[in-house]
Coordinates of C-alpha atoms in Angstrom, one line a residue:
M1 CA 0.2 -0.1 0.1
T2 CA 1.0 3.6 -0.4
S3 CA 1.9 5.9 2.4
L4 CA 1.5 9.7 3.2
H5 CA 4.7 11.5 3.9
K6 CA 4.9 15.3 5.2
L7 CA 7.6 17.4 4.0
G8 CA 7.2 20.6 6.1
A9 CA 4.1 22.2 5.0
I10 CA 4.0 20.4 1.7
A11 CA 2.3 16.9 1.6
A12 CA 4.0 14.4 -0.6
L13 CA 1.8 11.5 -1.6
T14 CA 3.8 8.2 -2.8
I15 CA 2.9 4.8 -4.6
A16 CA 5.7 2.5 -4.0
A17 CA 8.1 2.2 -7.1
S18 CA 7.8 -1.8 -7.1
V19 CA 4.2 -1.2 -8.4
L20 CA 5.9 0.5 -11.4
P21 CA 8.6 -1.4 -12.9
H22 CA 10.7 0.3 -15.4
S23 CA 13.1 -0.6 -18.3
A24 CA 16.1 1.1 -19.5
S25 CA 15.6 3.8 -22.0
A26 CA 18.1 4.8 -24.8
A27 CA 15.7 7.8 -25.6
D28 CA 16.1 9.2 -22.4
A29 CA 20.0 8.6 -22.2
K30 CA 20.2 10.5 -25.6
D31 CA 18.0 13.4 -24.0
K32 CA 20.4 13.4 -21.0
A33 CA 23.6 13.3 -23.2
A34 CA 22.1 16.3 -25.2
M35 CA 21.6 18.0 -21.9
A36 CA 25.2 17.3 -20.5
G37 CA 27.0 19.6 -23.1
M38 CA 24.8 22.5 -22.0
T39 CA 24.6 22.1 -18.4
G40 CA 27.7 20.3 -17.4
M41 CA 25.6 17.1 -16.2
A42 CA 27.3 13.8 -17.1
K43 CA 25.9 11.3 -19.2
K44 CA 24.2 8.4 -17.5
A45 CA 21.9 5.9 -18.5
R46 CA 18.2 6.4 -17.2
V47 CA 15.0 4.4 -16.7
E48 CA 11.8 5.0 -18.6
L49 CA 9.5 6.8 -16.2
A50 CA 7.5 9.3 -18.4
S51 CA 4.0 9.7 -17.4
S52 CA 1.2 12.0 -17.0
A53 CA -1.6 12.7 -14.5
A54 CA -4.7 15.0 -14.6
F55 CA -7.8 15.5 -12.4
T56 CA -11.3 14.5 -13.8
R57 CA -14.2 17.0 -13.1
D58 CA -15.0 15.3 -9.7
G59 CA -11.7 15.2 -8.4
Q60 CA -10.4 12.0 -9.2
L61 CA -6.7 11.9 -10.2
L62 CA -5.8 9.9 -13.1
A63 CA -2.1 8.8 -14.2
V64 CA -0.9 7.0 -17.2
A65 CA 2.4 5.3 -17.2
K66 CA 4.3 2.8 -19.7
Q67 CA 5.0 -0.7 -18.3
G68 CA 6.8 -2.6 -21.1
D69 CA 4.4 -2.8 -24.2
H70 CA 1.5 -1.4 -22.5
L71 CA 0.0 1.9 -20.9
L72 CA -1.6 1.3 -17.6
L73 CA -4.1 4.0 -16.1
Y74 CA -4.2 4.5 -12.3
R75 CA -6.7 6.3 -10.3
S76 CA -6.7 8.0 -7.1
G77 CA -9.5 9.5 -5.0
D78 CA -7.5 11.0 -2.4
Q79 CA -5.0 13.2 -4.4
G80 CA -2.3 10.4 -4.9
A81 CA -2.3 9.0 -1.1
N82 CA -3.5 5.8 -2.6
W83 CA -3.9 4.3 -6.0
S84 CA -6.3 1.7 -7.6
P85 CA -5.2 -1.4 -9.4
P86 CA -4.2 -0.2 -12.9
V87 CA -6.4 -0.6 -15.9
I88 CA -4.5 -1.8 -19.4
V89 CA -5.3 1.0 -21.9
N90 CA -4.1 -1.0 -25.1
A91 CA -4.9 -4.7 -24.8
R92 CA -2.6 -5.6 -27.5
P93 CA 0.9 -5.0 -26.7
E94 CA 2.8 -2.6 -29.0
A95 CA 5.9 -0.4 -28.9
I96 CA 5.2 2.9 -26.8
S97 CA 7.7 5.8 -26.5
G98 CA 8.1 6.5 -22.8
D99 CA 10.9 9.1 -22.5
G100 CA 10.6 12.5 -20.9
E101 CA 10.1 14.8 -24.0
N102 CA 7.6 12.0 -25.5
R103 CA 5.3 10.7 -22.7
P104 CA 1.9 9.3 -23.1
K105 CA -0.8 12.0 -22.3
I106 CA -4.2 12.1 -20.7
A107 CA -7.2 14.6 -21.3
F108 CA -11.2 14.2 -20.9
A109 CA -13.9 14.8 -23.6
Q110 CA -16.7 17.1 -22.6
D111 CA -19.1 13.8 -22.7
G112 CA -16.9 12.3 -20.1
G113 CA -14.5 10.3 -22.3
V114 CA -11.0 9.5 -21.0
L115 CA -8.5 9.7 -23.9
I116 CA -4.9 8.5 -23.6
S117 CA -2.6 9.4 -26.5
W118 CA 1.1 8.3 -27.3
T119 CA 3.5 7.7 -29.9
K120 CA 4.3 4.2 -31.4
P121 CA 7.7 3.7 -32.6
L122 CA 8.3 2.2 -35.9
G123 CA 10.9 0.0 -37.4
K124 CA 13.3 2.7 -38.8
P125 CA 15.0 5.0 -36.1
N126 CA 13.0 8.4 -35.1
T127 CA 9.8 7.0 -36.8
G128 CA 6.5 6.6 -35.3
E129 CA 2.8 6.9 -35.3
V130 CA 0.5 9.1 -33.1
R131 CA -2.1 6.8 -31.4
L132 CA -5.2 7.3 -29.1
A133 CA -7.3 5.0 -27.1
R134 CA -10.7 6.3 -25.7
S135 CA -12.7 5.0 -22.6
D136 CA -16.7 5.5 -22.5
D137 CA -16.8 4.0 -18.9
G138 CA -14.6 6.5 -17.2
G139 CA -11.2 4.7 -17.8
A140 CA -12.7 1.3 -16.5
S141 CA -12.0 -0.3 -20.1
F142 CA -10.7 1.2 -23.4
A143 CA -11.6 0.8 -27.2
T144 CA -9.1 -0.6 -29.5
P145 CA -6.5 2.2 -30.3
I146 CA -6.5 4.1 -33.4
T147 CA -4.0 5.8 -35.5
V148 CA -4.8 9.8 -35.6
H149 CA -3.2 10.7 -39.0
R150 CA -3.8 9.2 -42.4
D151 CA -0.1 9.6 -43.5
R152 CA 1.1 5.9 -42.8
Q153 CA 4.8 6.5 -44.2
E154 CA 7.3 5.0 -42.0
I155 CA 8.7 8.5 -41.0
T156 CA 8.3 10.8 -37.8
H157 CA 4.9 11.6 -36.5
R158 CA 6.0 11.8 -32.8
F159 CA 6.0 14.1 -29.8
E160 CA 2.1 14.6 -29.7
T161 CA 0.2 16.9 -27.5
M162 CA -3.5 16.6 -27.3
I163 CA -6.0 19.3 -25.9
V164 CA -9.7 19.6 -25.5
G165 CA -11.1 23.0 -27.2
G166 CA -13.6 25.1 -25.4
D167 CA -16.0 23.9 -28.4
G168 CA -15.5 20.1 -27.2
R169 CA -13.3 19.4 -30.2
I170 CA -10.2 17.1 -29.5
Y171 CA -7.1 18.6 -30.9
L172 CA -4.0 16.6 -31.5
A173 CA -0.5 18.1 -32.8
W174 CA 2.8 16.4 -33.7
I175 CA 6.2 16.8 -35.3
D176 CA 6.0 15.4 -38.8
K177 CA 8.6 14.9 -41.4
R178 CA 6.6 14.2 -44.5
D179 CA 7.5 17.5 -46.0
L180 CA 11.2 17.0 -45.2
E181 CA 11.1 13.8 -47.0
S182 CA 9.6 15.2 -50.1
A183 CA 12.0 18.1 -50.2
K184 CA 14.8 15.5 -50.0
A185 CA 13.3 13.7 -52.8
T186 CA 13.1 16.8 -55.0
K187 CA 16.8 18.0 -53.5
K188 CA 15.3 21.2 -52.0
P189 CA 16.4 22.6 -48.7
Y190 CA 14.0 22.2 -45.7
R191 CA 14.9 23.3 -42.1
G192 CA 13.8 20.8 -39.4
A193 CA 10.5 19.0 -39.6
A194 CA 6.8 20.3 -39.5
I195 CA 3.8 20.8 -37.3
Y196 CA 0.8 19.0 -38.1
A197 CA -2.7 18.8 -36.4
A198 CA -5.8 16.6 -36.6
V199 CA -9.2 17.5 -35.0
S200 CA -12.0 15.0 -33.7
D201 CA -15.4 16.5 -33.5
D202 CA -16.9 13.0 -32.1
G203 CA -15.1 13.0 -28.7
G204 CA -11.8 11.2 -29.9
R205 CA -13.6 8.3 -31.8
S206 CA -12.3 9.3 -35.0
F207 CA -10.2 12.2 -36.5
K208 CA -10.6 14.3 -39.7
P209 CA -7.5 14.5 -42.2
E210 CA -4.5 16.3 -40.6
T211 CA -3.5 19.7 -41.9
R212 CA -0.1 21.4 -41.5
V213 CA 0.2 24.1 -38.9
A214 CA 3.8 25.3 -39.6
D215 CA 6.9 24.4 -41.8
H216 CA 10.4 24.2 -40.1
S217 CA 9.7 23.1 -36.4
C218 CA 12.7 21.8 -34.3
E219 CA 12.7 17.8 -34.4
C220 CA 12.7 16.5 -31.0
C221 CA 11.3 19.0 -28.4
R222 CA 7.8 18.3 -26.7
I223 CA 4.9 20.6 -27.8
A224 CA 3.1 22.6 -25.3
A225 CA -0.7 23.5 -25.6
A226 CA -3.3 25.6 -23.7
V227 CA -6.8 26.9 -24.1
D228 CA -7.0 30.5 -24.7
T229 CA -9.6 32.5 -23.2
D230 CA -11.8 32.1 -26.3
G231 CA -11.9 28.5 -26.0
A232 CA -9.5 28.2 -29.1
P233 CA -6.3 25.9 -28.6
L234 CA -2.8 27.3 -28.4
I235 CA 0.3 25.4 -29.4
F236 CA 3.7 26.4 -28.7
W237 CA 6.9 24.6 -29.8
R238 CA 10.6 25.0 -30.5
H239 CA 10.9 26.4 -34.1
V240 CA 14.2 27.0 -36.5
F241 CA 13.8 30.4 -37.7
E242 CA 16.1 31.5 -40.4
P243 CA 18.9 31.2 -41.0
N244 CA 19.1 28.8 -37.8
E245 CA 17.7 30.1 -34.6
R246 CA 16.0 27.6 -32.5
D247 CA 13.5 30.0 -30.7
H248 CA 9.9 29.3 -29.9
A249 CA 6.7 29.8 -32.1
L250 CA 2.8 30.2 -31.0
A251 CA -0.2 29.2 -33.2
K252 CA -3.8 29.5 -32.4
L253 CA -6.0 26.9 -34.2
R254 CA -9.2 27.0 -36.0
P255 CA -11.8 24.6 -35.1
D256 CA -10.5 22.6 -38.3
G257 CA -6.9 22.6 -37.1
T258 CA -5.5 25.0 -39.4
P259 CA -3.9 28.1 -37.8
A260 CA -5.4 31.2 -37.5
S261 CA -2.1 32.9 -36.7
V262 CA 1.5 31.7 -36.1
E263 CA 3.8 33.9 -34.6
R264 CA 7.5 34.1 -33.0
A265 CA 6.9 33.9 -29.2
T266 CA 10.6 34.1 -27.9
F267 CA 13.5 36.0 -28.9
D268 CA 16.8 34.4 -27.3
R269 CA 18.3 34.1 -30.9
W270 CA 19.8 30.6 -30.0
K271 CA 22.0 29.4 -32.9
V272 CA 22.3 25.5 -32.6
D273 CA 22.8 22.9 -35.4
G274 CA 20.9 20.2 -33.6
C275 CA 17.8 19.8 -31.1
P276 CA 18.1 20.3 -27.5
H277 CA 15.6 17.6 -26.4
H278 CA 13.9 20.3 -24.2
G279 CA 10.4 21.5 -25.0
P280 CA 8.4 24.5 -23.4
A281 CA 5.0 24.7 -21.5
L282 CA 2.3 27.2 -21.8
A283 CA -0.6 28.2 -19.3
V284 CA -3.3 31.0 -20.0
A285 CA -4.5 33.1 -17.4
P286 CA -8.2 34.1 -16.8
D287 CA -7.2 37.8 -17.9
G288 CA -5.9 36.2 -21.3
V289 CA -2.1 36.5 -20.3
R290 CA 0.0 33.8 -21.7
H291 CA 2.5 32.6 -19.3
A292 CA 5.2 30.3 -20.5
V293 CA 8.3 28.5 -19.5
W294 CA 11.1 27.0 -21.8
F295 CA 14.9 26.2 -21.9
N296 CA 17.1 28.3 -24.5
Q297 CA 20.5 30.0 -24.5
K298 CA 20.6 33.6 -24.2
N299 CA 23.7 35.8 -24.3
G300 CA 25.7 32.7 -24.1
E301 CA 23.9 31.1 -21.0
G302 CA 21.7 28.2 -21.5
R303 CA 19.2 28.3 -18.9
A304 CA 15.5 27.9 -18.1
F305 CA 13.3 30.8 -18.4
Y306 CA 9.8 32.2 -17.6
G307 CA 8.1 34.9 -19.2
R308 CA 4.6 36.4 -20.4
L309 CA 4.3 36.1 -24.1
A310 CA 3.3 39.3 -25.7
S311 CA 3.1 40.5 -29.3
G312 CA 6.4 41.0 -30.9
G313 CA 8.2 40.3 -27.4
V314 CA 8.4 38.8 -23.9
D315 CA 7.5 40.5 -20.9
G316 CA 9.3 39.9 -17.4
Q317 CA 11.6 37.3 -18.8
R318 CA 13.8 35.9 -16.3
F319 CA 15.7 32.7 -15.1
V320 CA 14.0 29.9 -13.5
G321 CA 16.2 28.3 -10.8
G322 CA 20.0 27.9 -10.8
E323 CA 22.3 27.0 -13.6
Q324 CA 21.3 23.4 -13.3
A325 CA 17.4 23.9 -13.6
A326 CA 15.8 21.9 -16.3
R327 CA 12.5 20.5 -17.3
A328 CA 10.4 23.4 -16.2
D329 CA 6.4 23.3 -16.3
I330 CA 3.7 25.7 -15.5
A331 CA 0.1 25.7 -14.5
I332 CA -2.6 28.4 -13.6
A333 CA -5.2 27.9 -10.9
G334 CA -7.6 31.1 -10.8
H335 CA -5.1 33.9 -10.3
R336 CA -2.3 31.6 -8.9
I337 CA 0.5 30.5 -11.2
G338 CA 2.8 27.6 -10.2
I339 CA 6.1 26.9 -11.9
L340 CA 8.0 23.7 -11.4
W341 CA 11.4 22.6 -12.2
K342 CA 13.8 19.9 -11.2
E343 CA 17.7 20.9 -10.5
F344 CA 20.4 18.5 -9.8
D345 CA 22.8 19.4 -6.9
G346 CA 25.8 17.3 -7.4
E347 CA 24.4 14.4 -5.4
R348 CA 20.5 14.5 -5.8
T349 CA 17.8 15.8 -8.0
Q350 CA 15.7 18.4 -6.4
L351 CA 12.2 19.4 -7.2
H352 CA 11.5 23.0 -6.8
A353 CA 8.6 25.3 -7.2
E354 CA 7.6 28.8 -7.5
I355 CA 3.9 30.4 -6.8
S356 CA 2.9 33.8 -7.8
E357 CA -0.2 35.5 -6.5
D358 CA 0.0 38.6 -8.5
G359 CA 0.2 37.6 -12.3
G360 CA 3.7 36.7 -12.3
A361 CA 5.1 39.9 -11.1
S362 CA 6.6 38.2 -8.0
F363 CA 7.1 34.8 -7.0
K364 CA 7.7 32.7 -3.7
R365 CA 10.1 29.6 -3.8
L366 CA 9.4 26.5 -2.6
A367 CA 11.4 23.2 -2.0
L368 CA 9.3 20.1 -2.7
G369 CA 11.3 17.2 -2.5
A370 CA 14.4 15.1 -3.9
A371 CA 15.2 11.8 -5.4
N372 CA 18.4 9.6 -5.5
G373 CA 17.6 7.5 -8.5
A374 CA 16.5 8.7 -12.0
S375 CA 13.4 10.9 -12.3
D376 CA 10.9 12.0 -14.9
H377 CA 10.2 15.5 -15.6
P378 CA 7.9 17.2 -13.2
R379 CA 4.1 17.9 -14.1
A380 CA 2.4 21.2 -12.8
I381 CA -1.4 20.3 -12.5
A382 CA -4.2 22.7 -11.7
F383 CA -7.8 21.7 -10.0
G384 CA -9.9 24.4 -9.1
K385 CA -8.2 27.0 -7.1
D386 CA -5.3 24.3 -6.1
L387 CA -2.2 23.5 -7.8
F388 CA -0.2 20.5 -7.6
A389 CA 3.2 18.8 -8.7
Y390 CA 3.1 15.4 -10.1
W391 CA 6.6 13.8 -10.1
R392 CA 7.4 10.1 -10.8
T393 CA 10.9 8.9 -9.6
E394 CA 12.8 5.6 -9.8
L395 CA 12.9 4.8 -6.2
E396 CA 9.9 6.6 -5.1
G397 CA 7.2 5.8 -7.9
M398 CA 4.4 8.4 -8.4
R399 CA 4.5 11.5 -6.0
V400 CA 1.9 14.4 -5.7
F401 CA 2.5 17.4 -3.8
R402 CA -0.1 20.1 -3.1
L403 CA 1.4 23.5 -3.6
P404 CA 0.4 25.9 -0.5

């Protein structure tokens, strides 16, 4: 059984790691190696821990995690203190990406359906399909998974993100290399990959043909998503601007998945010939301000940043944490903003948070916990007026912290 631990004023709720065995992840090791050159952290093999969690409307906390060739769905009625026996999402085993930048996702349709998305690796390196399974009974069982996109080439369709718009449509966006492959065939230059999106208007049971959102995305960073104040989905990703600046772009999608707008969102002007495997996060406040965290290099310094995205610039941009800060995430609950990140102190990985009560003008810092072994990227979760940190670690399993 799980047990409740108290860390000062923060409640850490833990499920035993033995419930969730893990396997070695070459993808996560590659991610670690890519970060090593930018942060001074040593290359080290990691275990595959990527998972996601979200609250249902009635306050149940659901978490999805990879175990071998299956995805398992866990349920907690007490904010992570105890978890139910898992439900298998995909009855037939298949390859599943489970590294930190390419985790399974969870969302809820307006009719109560539980939606799980993931990337299925294919035979060739760096190829995949975007998959989705739906449950009609609150997560007790799942229908046969579907492949979201019509394109079936053995190429990159990876790093998907999923969001439910204010109109109830399900939007999935991912990194796609079909246009790169076409450019190669005609010997034309092409920077990076592309962002594609597909939309479901039947609660995730089927998807309309995908559309291209933007050319020239970075190749291996997670895509962030949030719902704007008008209910339209926003997606936020690392882009390859001419000639080779890997800043971030922001797009607002129409109901058919085509972009109503695409604009440059960060202006750090990082010139790097490769993907840093370190994507951004985005949250929209009730007043419409778009708050974001991301990793970039600015003035020769590679760090995690926070800022408020504005047309043609960033307001209040500043560092998040110290020089080793990484994997930042952000969530908004009412007028409260919560930022999470993890930071290696030379011995253990520390989980930190910052809370703002004044729209991001000021933040108070919190120390949440630490891990001796490998750990996943932390996830910031909002429910009502409360903010939570969800963190899966190698030795402690799934942990939930309520932010005061």
